[in-house]
């Protein structure tokens, strides 16, 4: 019987590419994102590609507490099992904390990337059976704090620890948990990030070549099916993690301070 994957943020970038690769492996797909038109065109493209299985869409904002439960209930009406939940929907903000201007602006990343991920997981738990899996798409910025990305870093670090708690909490139910912490990937998110990146960050961080989305998606999915918990598909993030793991904390901190850009005084 075909397996069913629910992918939040499945209409674009990494989520769309993982959907494409799972479809080629005959998974049924349930794609979730806010923009209905983008979702429908993603579903249309996927339907024309290799692989069998149904494709459904749920137009929903994962950070909208008032509607998310109803959206999931309506969207999952004929679904009995979710075999693979991919908690991937995300946004990124770049600015110094002091420059956000208004208090409401500082909650967006946390609401979507962290609270939205928690709400999604909560609503999907009844559909997850023994042997199923949840992949949380985090970021290299979930393991190290970068200046100019404080809100994004906070949301992804929170997601990493949430995933760790879920891993232990769901052991008795035999549900596999995975966390992916990629570096830069060539997606619409990365392109719009470059457009608003302040010069002081661009000088040090905006010049590297982002990884191709198809190869990152392939690596992440392959490692999930090998039951690997922490998935770090990018060499730069791996390097930072090794520095933190093997060097004395003060030395590692000093090296990483010098690797990251410094905001103007
Ligand atoms: N690209 C990178 O360099 C990079 C690096 C590390 C980690 N990541 C992570 O990878 C994940 C995917 O990013 P991407 O680069 O593929 O970005 P993307 O191309 O911008 O795709 C983001 C997806 O999330 C959906 N989304 C955003 N906010 C949502 C909300 N409130 N409710 C429901 N859906 C929402 C978007 O659709 P709508 O806008 O229509 O809702 C879209 O489908 C994110 O979690 C990101 O943090 C990306």
CSV table of C-alpha atoms and ligand atoms in Angstrom, one decimal:
chain,number,residue,atom,x,y,z
A,1,UNK,CA,0.0,0.0,0.0
A,2,UNK,CA,1.3,3.5,-0.8
A,3,UNK,CA,2.7,5.5,2.0
A,4,UNK,CA,1.4,9.0,2.8
A,5,UNK,CA,3.6,12.1,3.4
A,6,UNK,CA,2.3,15.4,4.8
A,7,UNK,CA,4.7,18.2,3.9
A,8,UNK,CA,4.3,21.7,5.4
A,9,UNK,CA,5.8,24.3,3.1
A,10,UNK,CA,5.4,21.7,0.3
A,11,UNK,CA,4.6,24.3,-2.4
A,12,UNK,CA,8.1,25.7,-2.7
A,13,UNK,CA,11.8,25.2,-2.3
A,14,UNK,CA,13.0,22.3,-0.2
A,15,UNK,CA,9.5,21.1,0.7
A,16,UNK,CA,8.5,21.0,-2.9
A,17,UNK,CA,11.7,19.1,-3.9
A,18,UNK,CA,11.2,16.5,-1.1
A,19,UNK,CA,7.6,16.1,-2.3
A,20,UNK,CA,8.9,15.5,-5.8
A,21,UNK,CA,11.3,12.9,-4.7
A,22,UNK,CA,8.8,11.1,-2.5
A,23,UNK,CA,6.2,11.1,-5.3
A,24,UNK,CA,8.8,9.4,-7.5
A,25,UNK,CA,8.8,6.7,-4.8
A,26,UNK,CA,5.0,6.4,-5.1
A,27,UNK,CA,4.1,8.2,-1.9
A,28,UNK,CA,0.7,9.9,-1.6
A,29,UNK,CA,1.3,13.6,-0.9
A,30,UNK,CA,-0.6,16.1,1.3
A,31,UNK,CA,1.0,19.5,0.7
A,32,UNK,CA,0.3,22.4,3.1
A,33,UNK,CA,1.1,26.1,2.7
A,34,UNK,CA,-0.7,29.5,2.9
A,35,UNK,CA,-1.0,30.5,-0.8
A,36,UNK,CA,-3.7,28.4,-2.4
A,37,UNK,CA,-2.6,29.2,-6.0
A,38,UNK,CA,1.0,28.3,-5.4
A,39,UNK,CA,-0.2,25.0,-3.8
A,40,UNK,CA,-2.4,24.2,-6.7
A,41,UNK,CA,0.3,24.9,-9.3
A,42,UNK,CA,2.8,22.8,-7.2
A,43,UNK,CA,0.2,19.9,-7.1
A,44,UNK,CA,-0.3,20.2,-10.9
A,45,UNK,CA,3.4,20.0,-11.6
A,46,UNK,CA,3.8,17.0,-9.3
A,47,UNK,CA,0.8,15.3,-10.9
A,48,UNK,CA,2.5,15.4,-14.2
A,49,UNK,CA,5.7,13.8,-12.9
A,50,UNK,CA,6.8,10.2,-12.3
A,51,UNK,CA,5.2,8.2,-9.6
A,52,UNK,CA,1.7,7.2,-8.5
A,53,UNK,CA,-0.3,8.2,-5.5
A,54,UNK,CA,-2.8,10.9,-4.7
A,55,UNK,CA,-1.9,14.6,-4.2
A,56,UNK,CA,-4.0,16.7,-1.8
A,57,UNK,CA,-3.5,20.3,-0.6
A,58,UNK,CA,-4.3,22.1,2.5
A,59,UNK,CA,-4.2,26.0,2.4
A,60,UNK,CA,-3.4,27.0,5.9
A,61,UNK,CA,-1.2,29.3,8.0
A,62,UNK,CA,0.5,27.1,10.6
A,63,UNK,CA,0.8,30.2,12.9
A,64,UNK,CA,-2.9,30.9,12.8
A,65,UNK,CA,-4.2,29.5,16.1
A,66,UNK,CA,-7.8,30.3,15.2
A,67,UNK,CA,-8.0,28.3,12.0
A,68,UNK,CA,-5.2,25.7,12.0
A,69,UNK,CA,-7.2,22.9,13.8
A,70,UNK,CA,-10.2,23.3,11.5
A,71,UNK,CA,-7.9,23.4,8.4
A,72,UNK,CA,-6.2,20.2,9.4
A,73,UNK,CA,-9.5,18.4,10.2
A,74,UNK,CA,-11.0,19.4,6.8
A,75,UNK,CA,-7.8,18.7,4.9
A,76,UNK,CA,-7.2,15.2,6.5
A,77,UNK,CA,-10.9,14.1,6.1
A,78,UNK,CA,-10.1,10.9,4.2
A,79,UNK,CA,-6.7,10.2,5.7
A,80,UNK,CA,-6.2,7.3,8.1
A,81,UNK,CA,-2.4,7.3,8.4
A,82,UNK,CA,0.4,9.7,7.9
A,83,UNK,CA,3.6,7.7,7.4
A,84,UNK,CA,6.0,10.6,7.0
A,85,UNK,CA,5.3,14.1,8.5
A,86,UNK,CA,7.7,16.7,7.2
A,87,UNK,CA,7.6,19.8,9.3
A,88,UNK,CA,9.3,22.2,6.9
A,89,UNK,CA,7.3,25.4,6.6
A,90,UNK,CA,9.4,28.3,7.6
A,91,UNK,CA,10.4,31.9,7.1
A,92,UNK,CA,13.5,33.9,7.9
A,93,UNK,CA,13.9,37.5,9.1
A,94,UNK,CA,17.2,39.4,9.0
A,95,UNK,CA,17.9,42.5,11.1
A,96,UNK,CA,19.5,43.6,14.3
A,97,UNK,CA,17.1,43.1,17.1
A,98,UNK,CA,17.4,46.8,17.9
A,99,UNK,CA,16.2,47.7,14.4
A,100,UNK,CA,12.9,45.8,14.2
A,101,UNK,CA,10.9,48.9,15.0
A,102,UNK,CA,7.9,47.4,16.6
A,103,UNK,CA,7.3,44.6,19.1
A,104,UNK,CA,4.9,42.7,16.9
A,105,UNK,CA,7.6,42.2,14.2
A,106,UNK,CA,9.8,40.2,16.6
A,107,UNK,CA,7.4,37.3,17.0
A,108,UNK,CA,6.9,36.2,13.4
A,109,UNK,CA,9.7,33.7,13.1
A,110,UNK,CA,8.9,32.1,16.5
A,111,UNK,CA,5.2,31.9,15.6
A,112,UNK,CA,5.7,30.2,12.2
A,113,UNK,CA,8.9,28.2,12.6
A,114,UNK,CA,8.5,27.0,16.2
A,115,UNK,CA,4.9,27.4,17.4
A,116,UNK,CA,3.6,26.4,13.9
A,117,UNK,CA,5.8,23.4,13.9
A,118,UNK,CA,4.6,22.4,17.4
A,119,UNK,CA,0.9,22.9,16.4
A,120,UNK,CA,1.4,20.8,13.2
A,121,UNK,CA,3.0,18.0,15.2
A,122,UNK,CA,0.3,18.0,17.8
A,123,UNK,CA,-2.5,17.9,15.2
A,124,UNK,CA,-0.8,15.1,13.2
A,125,UNK,CA,0.0,12.8,16.2
A,126,UNK,CA,-3.3,10.9,16.0
A,127,UNK,CA,-2.4,9.9,12.4
A,128,UNK,CA,1.1,8.6,13.2
A,129,UNK,CA,1.4,4.9,13.7
A,130,UNK,CA,4.3,2.6,14.7
A,131,UNK,CA,7.1,2.8,12.2
A,132,UNK,CA,6.1,6.3,10.9
A,133,UNK,CA,8.5,9.3,11.0
A,134,UNK,CA,8.6,13.0,11.6
A,135,UNK,CA,11.3,15.1,10.0
A,136,UNK,CA,11.8,18.6,11.4
A,137,UNK,CA,13.5,20.9,9.0
A,138,UNK,CA,15.7,23.2,11.1
A,139,UNK,CA,18.9,25.0,10.1
A,140,UNK,CA,22.6,25.4,10.8
A,141,UNK,CA,21.4,28.5,12.7
A,142,UNK,CA,19.6,26.1,15.1
A,143,UNK,CA,23.0,25.0,16.4
A,144,UNK,CA,24.8,28.3,16.4
A,145,UNK,CA,23.6,31.9,16.9
A,146,UNK,CA,24.3,34.2,14.0
A,147,UNK,CA,24.2,38.1,14.3
A,148,UNK,CA,21.4,39.6,12.3
A,149,UNK,CA,19.4,36.3,12.5
A,150,UNK,CA,18.6,36.3,16.2
A,151,UNK,CA,14.8,35.6,15.8
A,152,UNK,CA,15.4,32.8,13.2
A,153,UNK,CA,18.1,31.3,15.3
A,154,UNK,CA,15.9,31.3,18.4
A,155,UNK,CA,13.1,29.6,16.5
A,156,UNK,CA,15.3,26.9,15.0
A,157,UNK,CA,17.2,26.2,18.3
A,158,UNK,CA,13.8,25.8,19.9
A,159,UNK,CA,12.8,23.5,17.1
A,160,UNK,CA,15.9,21.3,17.7
A,161,UNK,CA,15.2,20.9,21.4
A,162,UNK,CA,11.5,20.3,20.7
A,163,UNK,CA,12.5,17.5,18.3
A,164,UNK,CA,14.8,16.0,20.9
A,165,UNK,CA,12.0,16.0,23.4
A,166,UNK,CA,9.6,14.4,20.8
A,167,UNK,CA,12.2,11.8,20.1
A,168,UNK,CA,12.2,10.6,23.7
A,169,UNK,CA,8.5,11.1,24.2
A,170,UNK,CA,7.6,9.1,21.1
A,171,UNK,CA,10.0,6.2,21.7
A,172,UNK,CA,7.3,4.0,23.2
A,173,UNK,CA,5.1,4.6,20.1
A,174,UNK,CA,8.1,3.6,17.8
A,175,UNK,CA,7.8,6.9,15.8
A,176,UNK,CA,11.2,7.9,14.2
A,177,UNK,CA,12.3,11.5,14.7
A,178,UNK,CA,14.7,13.3,12.4
A,179,UNK,CA,16.1,16.9,12.5
A,180,UNK,CA,17.8,18.4,9.4
A,181,UNK,CA,20.2,21.3,9.9
A,182,UNK,CA,21.2,22.5,6.4
A,183,UNK,CA,23.2,25.5,5.5
A,184,UNK,CA,22.3,27.8,2.5
A,185,UNK,CA,20.2,26.2,-0.1
A,186,UNK,CA,19.2,27.7,-3.5
A,187,UNK,CA,15.5,28.2,-2.9
A,188,UNK,CA,13.1,31.2,-3.1
A,189,UNK,CA,13.7,31.8,0.6
A,190,UNK,CA,17.5,32.1,0.0
A,191,UNK,CA,16.9,34.4,-3.0
A,192,UNK,CA,14.7,36.8,-1.0
A,193,UNK,CA,17.1,36.7,1.9
A,194,UNK,CA,19.9,37.9,-0.5
A,195,UNK,CA,17.7,40.8,-1.6
A,196,UNK,CA,17.4,42.2,2.0
A,197,UNK,CA,20.7,41.1,3.4
A,198,UNK,CA,22.5,44.1,4.9
A,199,UNK,CA,26.0,44.9,3.6
A,200,UNK,CA,27.8,44.0,6.8
A,201,UNK,CA,26.4,40.4,6.5
A,202,UNK,CA,26.8,40.2,2.7
A,203,UNK,CA,30.5,41.0,3.0
A,204,UNK,CA,31.2,37.8,4.9
A,205,UNK,CA,28.2,35.5,4.4
A,206,UNK,CA,26.4,36.4,1.2
A,207,UNK,CA,29.0,35.3,-1.3
A,208,UNK,CA,29.2,31.6,-1.0
A,209,UNK,CA,27.4,29.4,-3.4
A,210,UNK,CA,24.2,27.9,-2.0
A,211,UNK,CA,23.7,24.1,-2.3
A,212,UNK,CA,21.4,22.7,-4.9
A,213,UNK,CA,18.0,21.9,-3.5
A,214,UNK,CA,17.7,18.5,-5.2
A,215,UNK,CA,20.9,17.2,-3.7
A,216,UNK,CA,20.1,18.5,-0.2
A,217,UNK,CA,16.6,16.9,-0.4
A,218,UNK,CA,18.0,13.6,-1.6
A,219,UNK,CA,20.6,13.5,1.2
A,220,UNK,CA,18.0,14.4,3.9
A,221,UNK,CA,15.5,11.8,2.7
A,222,UNK,CA,18.2,9.1,2.3
A,223,UNK,CA,19.3,9.7,5.9
A,224,UNK,CA,15.8,9.6,7.2
A,225,UNK,CA,15.2,6.2,5.6
A,226,UNK,CA,18.4,5.1,7.3
A,227,UNK,CA,16.8,6.2,10.6
A,228,UNK,CA,19.5,8.9,11.3
A,229,UNK,CA,18.3,11.4,13.9
A,230,UNK,CA,20.5,14.4,13.3
A,231,UNK,CA,21.0,15.2,9.6
A,232,UNK,CA,23.6,17.8,8.6
A,233,UNK,CA,23.8,17.8,4.8
A,234,UNK,CA,26.1,20.9,4.5
A,235,UNK,CA,29.9,20.9,5.1
A,236,UNK,CA,30.0,24.4,6.6
A,237,UNK,CA,27.4,23.5,9.3
A,238,UNK,CA,29.2,20.2,10.0
A,239,UNK,CA,32.4,22.2,10.5
A,240,UNK,CA,30.8,24.5,13.0
A,241,UNK,CA,29.4,21.5,14.9
A,242,UNK,CA,32.8,19.8,15.0
A,243,UNK,CA,34.4,23.0,16.4
A,244,UNK,CA,31.8,23.2,19.1
A,245,UNK,CA,32.2,19.5,19.9
A,246,UNK,CA,35.9,19.0,20.0
A,247,UNK,CA,37.5,22.4,21.0
A,248,UNK,CA,37.3,23.9,24.4
A,249,UNK,CA,34.2,26.1,24.6
A,250,UNK,CA,36.1,29.4,24.9
A,251,UNK,CA,38.4,28.7,21.9
A,252,UNK,CA,35.5,27.5,19.7
A,253,UNK,CA,33.5,30.6,20.6
A,254,UNK,CA,36.4,32.8,19.7
A,255,UNK,CA,36.9,31.1,16.3
A,256,UNK,CA,33.2,31.2,15.5
A,257,UNK,CA,33.0,34.9,16.5
A,258,UNK,CA,35.6,35.6,13.8
A,259,UNK,CA,33.9,33.5,11.2
A,260,UNK,CA,30.6,35.4,11.6
A,261,UNK,CA,30.1,39.0,10.4
A,262,UNK,CA,30.2,41.8,12.9
A,263,UNK,CA,27.5,44.6,12.8
A,264,UNK,CA,28.6,48.2,12.5
A,265,UNK,CA,29.1,50.0,15.8
B,1,LIG,N1,16.9,28.0,1.9
B,1,LIG,C1,17.9,27.9,2.8
B,1,LIG,O1,19.0,28.4,2.7
B,1,LIG,C2,17.6,27.2,4.1
B,1,LIG,C3,18.7,26.9,4.9
B,1,LIG,C4,18.4,26.2,6.1
B,1,LIG,C5,17.1,25.8,6.5
B,1,LIG,N2,16.1,26.1,5.7
B,1,LIG,C6,14.7,25.8,6.1
B,1,LIG,O2,14.1,25.0,5.1
B,1,LIG,C7,12.7,25.1,5.2
B,1,LIG,C8,12.2,25.4,3.8
B,1,LIG,O3,12.7,26.6,3.3
B,1,LIG,P1,12.9,27.0,1.8
B,1,LIG,O4,14.2,27.6,1.6
B,1,LIG,O5,12.4,25.9,1.0
B,1,LIG,O6,11.8,28.2,1.7
B,1,LIG,P2,10.7,28.6,0.6
B,1,LIG,O7,11.1,28.3,-0.7
B,1,LIG,O8,10.4,30.1,1.0
B,1,LIG,O9,9.5,27.7,1.1
B,1,LIG,C9,8.8,27.9,2.3
B,1,LIG,C10,7.5,27.2,2.3
B,1,LIG,O10,6.9,27.3,3.6
B,1,LIG,C11,5.5,27.8,3.4
B,1,LIG,N3,5.2,28.7,4.5
B,1,LIG,C12,5.8,29.8,5.0
B,1,LIG,N4,5.1,30.3,6.0
B,1,LIG,C13,4.1,29.5,6.2
B,1,LIG,C14,3.0,29.5,7.2
B,1,LIG,N5,2.9,30.5,8.1
B,1,LIG,N6,2.1,28.5,7.2
B,1,LIG,C15,2.2,27.5,6.2
B,1,LIG,N7,3.1,27.4,5.3
B,1,LIG,C16,4.1,28.4,5.3
B,1,LIG,C17,5.6,28.6,2.0
B,1,LIG,O11,4.4,28.7,1.4
B,1,LIG,P3,3.4,30.0,1.6
B,1,LIG,O12,4.3,31.2,1.6
B,1,LIG,O13,2.4,30.0,0.5
B,1,LIG,O14,2.8,29.8,2.9
B,1,LIG,C18,6.5,27.7,1.2
B,1,LIG,O15,5.8,26.6,0.7
B,1,LIG,C19,12.5,26.3,6.2
B,1,LIG,O16,12.1,25.8,7.4
B,1,LIG,C20,13.8,27.0,6.3
B,1,LIG,O17,14.0,27.6,7.5
B,1,LIG,C21,16.3,26.8,4.5
